[in-house]
mmCIF file with all atom_site columns, C-alpha atoms in Angstrom:
data_model
loop_
_atom_site.group_PDB
_atom_site.id
_atom_site.type_symbol
_atom_site.label_atom_id
_atom_site.label_alt_id
_atom_site.label_comp_id
_atom_site.label_asym_id
_atom_site.label_entity_id
_atom_site.label_seq_id
_atom_site.pdbx_PDB_ins_code
_atom_site.Cartn_x
_atom_site.Cartn_y
_atom_site.Cartn_z
_atom_site.occupancy
_atom_site.B_iso_or_equiv
_atom_site.pdbx_formal_charge
_atom_site.auth_seq_id
_atom_site.auth_comp_id
_atom_site.auth_asym_id
_atom_site.auth_atom_id
_atom_site.pdbx_PDB_model_num
ATOM 1   C CA . UNK A 1 1   ? -15.557 -10.430 -13.739 1.00 50.00 ? 1   UNK A CA 1
ATOM 2   C CA . UNK A 1 2   ? -12.346 -9.324  -11.727 1.00 54.00 ? 2   UNK A CA 1
ATOM 3   C CA . UNK A 1 3   ? -8.508  -9.267  -13.491 1.00 54.00 ? 3   UNK A CA 1
ATOM 4   C CA . UNK A 1 4   ? -7.834  -12.149 -15.693 1.00 52.00 ? 4   UNK A CA 1
ATOM 5   C CA . UNK A 1 5   ? -11.376 -13.863 -15.451 1.00 54.00 ? 5   UNK A CA 1
ATOM 6   C CA . UNK A 1 6   ? -11.553 -14.287 -11.944 1.00 62.00 ? 6   UNK A CA 1
ATOM 7   C CA . UNK A 1 7   ? -14.513 -13.189 -9.704  1.00 72.00 ? 7   UNK A CA 1
ATOM 8   C CA . UNK A 1 8   ? -14.501 -9.634  -8.629  1.00 84.00 ? 8   UNK A CA 1
ATOM 9   C CA . UNK A 1 9   ? -13.375 -8.646  -5.206  1.00 90.00 ? 9   UNK A CA 1
ATOM 10  C CA . UNK A 1 10  ? -14.519 -6.024  -2.911  1.00 91.00 ? 10  UNK A CA 1
ATOM 11  C CA . UNK A 1 11  ? -12.043 -4.915  -0.226  1.00 94.00 ? 11  UNK A CA 1
ATOM 12  C CA . UNK A 1 12  ? -12.995 -3.088  2.494   1.00 92.00 ? 12  UNK A CA 1
ATOM 13  C CA . UNK A 1 13  ? -10.364 -1.104  5.276   1.00 92.00 ? 13  UNK A CA 1
ATOM 14  C CA . UNK A 1 14  ? -11.995 -1.371  8.809   1.00 90.00 ? 14  UNK A CA 1
ATOM 15  C CA . UNK A 1 15  ? -11.495 0.890   11.871  1.00 88.00 ? 15  UNK A CA 1
ATOM 16  C CA . UNK A 1 16  ? -10.162 -2.541  13.849  1.00 89.00 ? 16  UNK A CA 1
ATOM 17  C CA . UNK A 1 17  ? -6.719  -2.735  11.687  1.00 88.00 ? 17  UNK A CA 1
ATOM 18  C CA . UNK A 1 18  ? -8.556  -5.347  9.550   1.00 89.00 ? 18  UNK A CA 1
ATOM 19  C CA . UNK A 1 19  ? -9.268  -5.602  5.406   1.00 92.00 ? 19  UNK A CA 1
ATOM 20  C CA . UNK A 1 20  ? -12.298 -8.061  4.629   1.00 93.00 ? 20  UNK A CA 1
ATOM 21  C CA . UNK A 1 21  ? -12.330 -8.994  1.193   1.00 93.00 ? 21  UNK A CA 1
ATOM 22  C CA . UNK A 1 22  ? -15.601 -10.734 -0.504  1.00 92.00 ? 22  UNK A CA 1
ATOM 23  C CA . UNK A 1 23  ? -17.023 -11.388 -3.866  1.00 89.00 ? 23  UNK A CA 1
ATOM 24  C CA . UNK A 1 24  ? -20.163 -12.790 -5.161  1.00 84.00 ? 24  UNK A CA 1
ATOM 25  C CA . UNK A 1 25  ? -21.170 -16.387 -5.685  1.00 80.00 ? 25  UNK A CA 1
ATOM 26  C CA . UNK A 1 26  ? -23.028 -17.388 -9.186  1.00 80.00 ? 26  UNK A CA 1
ATOM 27  C CA . UNK A 1 27  ? -26.084 -16.232 -7.497  1.00 82.00 ? 27  UNK A CA 1
ATOM 28  C CA . UNK A 1 28  ? -24.990 -13.285 -6.676  1.00 82.00 ? 28  UNK A CA 1
ATOM 29  C CA . UNK A 1 29  ? -24.808 -13.525 -2.987  1.00 84.00 ? 29  UNK A CA 1
ATOM 30  C CA . UNK A 1 30  ? -21.859 -11.961 -0.884  1.00 86.00 ? 30  UNK A CA 1
ATOM 31  C CA . UNK A 1 31  ? -19.216 -14.812 -0.246  1.00 86.00 ? 31  UNK A CA 1
ATOM 32  C CA . UNK A 1 32  ? -16.245 -13.997 2.555   1.00 87.00 ? 32  UNK A CA 1
ATOM 33  C CA . UNK A 1 33  ? -12.798 -14.438 0.913   1.00 89.00 ? 33  UNK A CA 1
ATOM 34  C CA . UNK A 1 34  ? -10.671 -13.321 3.379   1.00 91.00 ? 34  UNK A CA 1
ATOM 35  C CA . UNK A 1 35  ? -9.898  -11.567 6.702   1.00 91.00 ? 35  UNK A CA 1
ATOM 36  C CA . UNK A 1 36  ? -6.491  -9.917  7.052   1.00 91.00 ? 36  UNK A CA 1
ATOM 37  C CA . UNK A 1 37  ? -5.054  -9.311  10.006  1.00 86.00 ? 37  UNK A CA 1
ATOM 38  C CA . UNK A 1 38  ? -2.633  -6.430  9.746   1.00 79.00 ? 38  UNK A CA 1
ATOM 39  C CA . UNK A 1 39  ? -1.583  -6.766  13.345  1.00 77.00 ? 39  UNK A CA 1
ATOM 40  C CA . UNK A 1 40  ? -2.340  -3.304  14.571  1.00 73.00 ? 40  UNK A CA 1
ATOM 41  C CA . UNK A 1 41  ? -5.481  -2.084  16.283  1.00 76.00 ? 41  UNK A CA 1
ATOM 42  C CA . UNK A 1 42  ? -5.009  1.231   14.790  1.00 84.00 ? 42  UNK A CA 1
ATOM 43  C CA . UNK A 1 43  ? -8.042  1.734   12.167  1.00 89.00 ? 43  UNK A CA 1
ATOM 44  C CA . UNK A 1 44  ? -7.203  1.404   8.703   1.00 90.00 ? 44  UNK A CA 1
ATOM 45  C CA . UNK A 1 45  ? -7.655  4.567   5.817   1.00 92.00 ? 45  UNK A CA 1
ATOM 46  C CA . UNK A 1 46  ? -7.976  2.986   2.357   1.00 93.00 ? 46  UNK A CA 1
ATOM 47  C CA . UNK A 1 47  ? -7.757  -0.174  -0.025  1.00 95.00 ? 47  UNK A CA 1
ATOM 48  C CA . UNK A 1 48  ? -6.735  -0.422  -3.480  1.00 93.00 ? 48  UNK A CA 1
ATOM 49  C CA . UNK A 1 49  ? -5.886  -3.223  -5.876  1.00 92.00 ? 49  UNK A CA 1
ATOM 50  C CA . UNK A 1 50  ? -2.832  -3.633  -8.351  1.00 89.00 ? 50  UNK A CA 1
ATOM 51  C CA . UNK A 1 51  ? -4.252  -3.367  -11.915 1.00 85.00 ? 51  UNK A CA 1
ATOM 52  C CA . UNK A 1 52  ? -3.582  -6.735  -12.211 1.00 85.00 ? 52  UNK A CA 1
ATOM 53  C CA . UNK A 1 53  ? -5.322  -7.804  -9.046  1.00 87.00 ? 53  UNK A CA 1
ATOM 54  C CA . UNK A 1 54  ? -2.409  -9.646  -7.673  1.00 88.00 ? 54  UNK A CA 1
ATOM 55  C CA . UNK A 1 55  ? -1.611  -7.001  -5.062  1.00 89.00 ? 55  UNK A CA 1
ATOM 56  C CA . UNK A 1 56  ? -3.881  -5.460  -2.287  1.00 92.00 ? 56  UNK A CA 1
ATOM 57  C CA . UNK A 1 57  ? -2.512  -2.644  -0.295  1.00 93.00 ? 57  UNK A CA 1
ATOM 58  C CA . UNK A 1 58  ? -4.080  -1.305  3.022   1.00 94.00 ? 58  UNK A CA 1
ATOM 59  C CA . UNK A 1 59  ? -3.340  1.620   4.391   1.00 93.00 ? 59  UNK A CA 1
ATOM 60  C CA . UNK A 1 60  ? -3.110  2.347   7.997   1.00 92.00 ? 60  UNK A CA 1
ATOM 61  C CA . UNK A 1 61  ? -3.448  5.219   10.462  1.00 91.00 ? 61  UNK A CA 1
ATOM 62  C CA . UNK A 1 62  ? 0.043   4.321   11.967  1.00 90.00 ? 62  UNK A CA 1
ATOM 63  C CA . UNK A 1 63  ? 1.798   5.048   8.778   1.00 90.00 ? 63  UNK A CA 1
ATOM 64  C CA . UNK A 1 64  ? 2.435   2.003   7.419   1.00 89.00 ? 64  UNK A CA 1
ATOM 65  C CA . UNK A 1 65  ? 1.252   0.108   4.073   1.00 90.00 ? 65  UNK A CA 1
ATOM 66  C CA . UNK A 1 66  ? 0.887   -3.232  3.873   1.00 90.00 ? 66  UNK A CA 1
ATOM 67  C CA . UNK A 1 67  ? 1.009   -5.202  0.877   1.00 90.00 ? 67  UNK A CA 1
ATOM 68  C CA . UNK A 1 68  ? -1.043  -8.518  0.251   1.00 91.00 ? 68  UNK A CA 1
ATOM 69  C CA . UNK A 1 69  ? -0.635  -11.268 -2.377  1.00 90.00 ? 69  UNK A CA 1
ATOM 70  C CA . UNK A 1 70  ? -4.047  -11.657 -3.854  1.00 90.00 ? 70  UNK A CA 1
ATOM 71  C CA . UNK A 1 71  ? -3.517  -15.900 -4.009  1.00 89.00 ? 71  UNK A CA 1
ATOM 72  C CA . UNK A 1 72  ? -2.959  -16.774 -0.791  1.00 89.00 ? 72  UNK A CA 1
ATOM 73  C CA . UNK A 1 73  ? -3.680  -13.638 0.889   1.00 91.00 ? 73  UNK A CA 1
ATOM 74  C CA . UNK A 1 74  ? -0.713  -13.518 2.641   1.00 89.00 ? 74  UNK A CA 1
ATOM 75  C CA . UNK A 1 75  ? 1.687   -10.687 3.291   1.00 87.00 ? 75  UNK A CA 1
ATOM 76  C CA . UNK A 1 76  ? 4.205   -9.652  0.834   1.00 85.00 ? 76  UNK A CA 1
ATOM 77  C CA . UNK A 1 77  ? 5.543   -6.499  2.550   1.00 84.00 ? 77  UNK A CA 1
ATOM 78  C CA . UNK A 1 78  ? 5.183   -3.678  5.279   1.00 86.00 ? 78  UNK A CA 1
ATOM 79  C CA . UNK A 1 79  ? 6.182   -0.251  4.290   1.00 86.00 ? 79  UNK A CA 1
ATOM 80  C CA . UNK A 1 80  ? 6.905   2.604   6.695   1.00 80.00 ? 80  UNK A CA 1
ATOM 81  C CA . UNK A 1 81  ? 9.221   5.034   6.293   1.00 76.00 ? 81  UNK A CA 1
ATOM 82  C CA . UNK A 1 82  ? 8.829   7.988   4.618   1.00 80.00 ? 82  UNK A CA 1
ATOM 83  C CA . UNK A 1 83  ? 5.430   8.359   6.231   1.00 84.00 ? 83  UNK A CA 1
ATOM 84  C CA . UNK A 1 84  ? 5.047   9.362   9.928   1.00 85.00 ? 84  UNK A CA 1
ATOM 85  C CA . UNK A 1 85  ? 1.171   9.906   10.325  1.00 90.00 ? 85  UNK A CA 1
ATOM 86  C CA . UNK A 1 86  ? -1.647  8.281   9.113   1.00 92.00 ? 86  UNK A CA 1
ATOM 87  C CA . UNK A 1 87  ? -1.632  7.462   5.287   1.00 92.00 ? 87  UNK A CA 1
ATOM 88  C CA . UNK A 1 88  ? -4.642  8.235   3.832   1.00 92.00 ? 88  UNK A CA 1
ATOM 89  C CA . UNK A 1 89  ? -4.198  6.721   0.278   1.00 93.00 ? 89  UNK A CA 1
ATOM 90  C CA . UNK A 1 90  ? -2.073  4.650   -2.341  1.00 92.00 ? 90  UNK A CA 1
ATOM 91  C CA . UNK A 1 91  ? -2.605  3.617   -5.621  1.00 91.00 ? 91  UNK A CA 1
ATOM 92  C CA . UNK A 1 92  ? -0.624  1.259   -8.345  1.00 89.00 ? 92  UNK A CA 1
ATOM 93  C CA . UNK A 1 93  ? 1.088   2.975   -10.950 1.00 82.00 ? 93  UNK A CA 1
ATOM 94  C CA . UNK A 1 94  ? -0.601  0.770   -14.174 1.00 75.00 ? 94  UNK A CA 1
ATOM 95  C CA . UNK A 1 95  ? 2.706   0.779   -15.794 1.00 69.00 ? 95  UNK A CA 1
ATOM 96  C CA . UNK A 1 96  ? 4.337   -1.420  -13.329 1.00 70.00 ? 96  UNK A CA 1
ATOM 97  C CA . UNK A 1 97  ? 2.277   -3.562  -10.743 1.00 66.00 ? 97  UNK A CA 1
ATOM 98  C CA . UNK A 1 98  ? 4.811   -3.272  -8.285  1.00 70.00 ? 98  UNK A CA 1
ATOM 99  C CA . UNK A 1 99  ? 5.110   0.788   -8.402  1.00 81.00 ? 99  UNK A CA 1
ATOM 100 C CA . UNK A 1 100 ? 2.966   2.124   -5.999  1.00 87.00 ? 100 UNK A CA 1
ATOM 101 C CA . UNK A 1 101 ? 2.404   5.717   -4.841  1.00 88.00 ? 101 UNK A CA 1
ATOM 102 C CA . UNK A 1 102 ? 0.900   6.549   -1.605  1.00 90.00 ? 102 UNK A CA 1
ATOM 103 C CA . UNK A 1 103 ? 0.402   10.087  0.425   1.00 90.00 ? 103 UNK A CA 1
ATOM 104 C CA . UNK A 1 104 ? -0.281  11.034  3.886   1.00 89.00 ? 104 UNK A CA 1
ATOM 105 C CA . UNK A 1 105 ? -1.569  13.191  6.792   1.00 89.00 ? 105 UNK A CA 1
ATOM 106 C CA . UNK A 1 106 ? 2.636   14.534  7.159   1.00 86.00 ? 106 UNK A CA 1
ATOM 107 C CA . UNK A 1 107 ? 2.403   16.047  4.162   1.00 85.00 ? 107 UNK A CA 1
ATOM 108 C CA . UNK A 1 108 ? 4.411   13.707  1.745   1.00 84.00 ? 108 UNK A CA 1
ATOM 109 C CA . UNK A 1 109 ? 3.697   11.759  -1.257  1.00 86.00 ? 109 UNK A CA 1
ATOM 110 C CA . UNK A 1 110 ? 5.912   8.810   -1.583  1.00 86.00 ? 110 UNK A CA 1
ATOM 111 C CA . UNK A 1 111 ? 6.480   6.525   -4.836  1.00 84.00 ? 111 UNK A CA 1
ATOM 112 C CA . UNK A 1 112 ? 7.377   3.000   -3.785  1.00 84.00 ? 112 UNK A CA 1
ATOM 113 C CA . UNK A 1 113 ? 9.388   0.195   -5.692  1.00 77.00 ? 113 UNK A CA 1
ATOM 114 C CA . UNK A 1 114 ? 12.343  -1.537  -6.796  1.00 62.00 ? 114 UNK A CA 1
ATOM 115 C CA . UNK A 1 115 ? 15.253  0.483   -7.146  1.00 50.00 ? 115 UNK A CA 1
ATOM 116 C CA . UNK A 1 116 ? 15.313  0.207   -11.039 1.00 40.00 ? 116 UNK A CA 1
ATOM 117 C CA . UNK A 1 117 ? 12.612  3.190   -12.110 1.00 39.00 ? 117 UNK A CA 1
ATOM 118 C CA . UNK A 1 118 ? 13.813  5.963   -9.469  1.00 42.00 ? 118 UNK A CA 1
ATOM 119 C CA . UNK A 1 119 ? 16.126  7.936   -11.575 1.00 43.00 ? 119 UNK A CA 1
ATOM 120 C CA . UNK A 1 120 ? 13.375  7.939   -14.580 1.00 41.00 ? 120 UNK A CA 1
ATOM 121 C CA . UNK A 1 121 ? 10.691  8.742   -11.564 1.00 41.00 ? 121 UNK A CA 1
ATOM 122 C CA . UNK A 1 122 ? 12.819  11.443  -10.311 1.00 43.00 ? 122 UNK A CA 1
ATOM 123 C CA . UNK A 1 123 ? 13.305  12.960  -13.666 1.00 41.00 ? 123 UNK A CA 1
ATOM 124 C CA . UNK A 1 124 ? 9.811   12.626  -14.868 1.00 39.00 ? 124 UNK A CA 1
ATOM 125 C CA . UNK A 1 125 ? 8.236   14.431  -11.682 1.00 43.00 ? 125 UNK A CA 1
ATOM 126 C CA . UNK A 1 126 ? 10.931  16.084  -10.166 1.00 42.00 ? 126 UNK A CA 1
ATOM 127 C CA . UNK A 1 127 ? 11.137  14.680  -7.323  1.00 41.00 ? 127 UNK A CA 1
ATOM 128 C CA . UNK A 1 128 ? 14.059  14.951  -4.223  1.00 39.00 ? 128 UNK A CA 1
ATOM 129 C CA . UNK A 1 129 ? 15.181  11.165  -3.749  1.00 37.00 ? 129 UNK A CA 1
ATOM 130 C CA . UNK A 1 130 ? 14.447  9.182   -0.544  1.00 39.00 ? 130 UNK A CA 1
ATOM 131 C CA . UNK A 1 131 ? 17.357  8.145   1.318   1.00 37.00 ? 131 UNK A CA 1
ATOM 132 C CA . UNK A 1 132 ? 15.467  5.770   3.819   1.00 38.00 ? 132 UNK A CA 1
ATOM 133 C CA . UNK A 1 133 ? 16.976  2.050   4.031   1.00 37.00 ? 133 UNK A CA 1
ATOM 134 C CA . UNK A 1 134 ? 14.735  -1.033  3.064   1.00 35.00 ? 134 UNK A CA 1
ATOM 135 C CA . UNK A 1 135 ? 11.212  -0.525  4.427   1.00 37.00 ? 135 UNK A CA 1
ATOM 136 C CA . UNK A 1 136 ? 10.355  -4.259  4.999   1.00 37.00 ? 136 UNK A CA 1
ATOM 137 C CA . UNK A 1 137 ? 10.313  -5.076  8.509   1.00 34.00 ? 137 UNK A CA 1
ATOM 138 C CA . UNK A 1 138 ? 9.298   -8.825  9.001   1.00 32.00 ? 138 UNK A CA 1
ATOM 139 C CA . UNK A 1 139 ? 7.619   -10.165 12.108  1.00 34.00 ? 139 UNK A CA 1
ATOM 140 C CA . UNK A 1 140 ? 6.246   -6.633  13.676  1.00 41.00 ? 140 UNK A CA 1
ATOM 141 C CA . UNK A 1 141 ? 2.133   -7.310  11.972  1.00 44.00 ? 141 UNK A CA 1
ATOM 142 C CA . UNK A 1 142 ? 0.359   -10.389 13.109  1.00 46.00 ? 142 UNK A CA 1
ATOM 143 C CA . UNK A 1 143 ? -0.302  -11.162 9.384   1.00 53.00 ? 143 UNK A CA 1
ATOM 144 C CA . UNK A 1 144 ? 2.852   -10.636 8.190   1.00 60.00 ? 144 UNK A CA 1
ATOM 145 C CA . UNK A 1 145 ? 4.968   -12.891 10.317  1.00 51.00 ? 145 UNK A CA 1
ATOM 146 C CA . UNK A 1 146 ? 8.474   -14.328 8.915   1.00 46.00 ? 146 UNK A CA 1
ATOM 147 C CA . UNK A 1 147 ? 7.983   -12.061 5.276   1.00 48.00 ? 147 UNK A CA 1
ATOM 148 C CA . UNK A 1 148 ? 10.391  -13.413 3.277   1.00 42.00 ? 148 UNK A CA 1
ATOM 149 C CA . UNK A 1 149 ? 9.628   -11.818 0.350   1.00 46.00 ? 149 UNK A CA 1
ATOM 150 C CA . UNK A 1 150 ? 12.103  -11.348 -3.011  1.00 47.00 ? 150 UNK A CA 1
ATOM 151 C CA . UNK A 1 151 ? 10.086  -7.984  -3.452  1.00 53.00 ? 151 UNK A CA 1
ATOM 152 C CA . UNK A 1 152 ? 11.526  -5.560  -1.268  1.00 55.00 ? 152 UNK A CA 1
ATOM 153 C CA . UNK A 1 153 ? 10.141  -2.264  -2.013  1.00 62.00 ? 153 UNK A CA 1
ATOM 154 C CA . UNK A 1 154 ? 11.921  1.296   -1.127  1.00 59.00 ? 154 UNK A CA 1
ATOM 155 C CA . UNK A 1 155 ? 10.870  4.494   -1.053  1.00 62.00 ? 155 UNK A CA 1
ATOM 156 C CA . UNK A 1 156 ? 12.125  5.824   -4.520  1.00 62.00 ? 156 UNK A CA 1
ATOM 157 C CA . UNK A 1 157 ? 11.341  9.250   -4.214  1.00 64.00 ? 157 UNK A CA 1
ATOM 158 C CA . UNK A 1 158 ? 9.471   11.782  -1.712  1.00 72.00 ? 158 UNK A CA 1
ATOM 159 C CA . UNK A 1 159 ? 7.707   15.204  -2.367  1.00 71.00 ? 159 UNK A CA 1
ATOM 160 C CA . UNK A 1 160 ? 7.182   17.170  0.427   1.00 68.00 ? 160 UNK A CA 1
ATOM 161 C CA . UNK A 1 161 ? 5.171   20.081  0.513   1.00 65.00 ? 161 UNK A CA 1
ATOM 162 C CA . UNK A 1 162 ? 6.481   23.165  2.276   1.00 62.00 ? 162 UNK A CA 1
ATOM 163 C CA . UNK A 1 163 ? 3.878   23.160  5.005   1.00 62.00 ? 163 UNK A CA 1
ATOM 164 C CA . UNK A 1 164 ? 4.626   19.613  5.616   1.00 61.00 ? 164 UNK A CA 1
ATOM 165 C CA . UNK A 1 165 ? 2.019   17.925  8.527   1.00 62.00 ? 165 UNK A CA 1
ATOM 166 C CA . UNK A 1 166 ? 0.196   21.022  8.650   1.00 68.00 ? 166 UNK A CA 1
ATOM 167 C CA . UNK A 1 167 ? -0.952  20.773  4.919   1.00 75.00 ? 167 UNK A CA 1
ATOM 168 C CA . UNK A 1 168 ? -1.816  16.906  5.022   1.00 81.00 ? 168 UNK A CA 1
ATOM 169 C CA . UNK A 1 169 ? -2.268  15.449  1.175   1.00 82.00 ? 169 UNK A CA 1
ATOM 170 C CA . UNK A 1 170 ? -5.583  14.162  1.533   1.00 82.00 ? 170 UNK A CA 1
ATOM 171 C CA . UNK A 1 171 ? -5.551  12.510  -2.235  1.00 81.00 ? 171 UNK A CA 1
ATOM 172 C CA . UNK A 1 172 ? -3.705  12.072  -5.316  1.00 77.00 ? 172 UNK A CA 1
ATOM 173 C CA . UNK A 1 173 ? -3.636  11.424  -8.835  1.00 76.00 ? 173 UNK A CA 1
ATOM 174 C CA . UNK A 1 174 ? -0.710  10.417  -11.091 1.00 71.00 ? 174 UNK A CA 1
ATOM 175 C CA . UNK A 1 175 ? -1.346  9.643   -15.214 1.00 69.00 ? 175 UNK A CA 1
#
């Protein structure tokens, strides 16, 4: 069973820019739950669920991360800057289901979320504060047209390797 006692889900990032979500019925047979259209034909590199199972993040070869609301499979937000190259992965920070770390071929690791926890993250991790504006850009992704969300994630902190894109960040772990 998945979080909250619901059906466990399997999400797959596909090379056509879509996410396929499936579950198993009572007999153990696969059942299609959703096909999520990111609005991009650029391949996806990874997907991850939040610890509470309520949000799915899809990472794109175009440097974006799309956040999906599981209850309706609707787009919550499209995260863009600071990544300028393919995003290889993301993970939700267990203490806060709206706090997300992502890493990219551009050599950056970014921490995303609401503004409140940023100072604590900076102090704990020794990261430089990002100065980008809001990263949600409604209407630029087919599956995310007209996004009107209370959740406005910002890149709260960015850790850049000194070599930049010459040494992409391939994986990341937080504790």
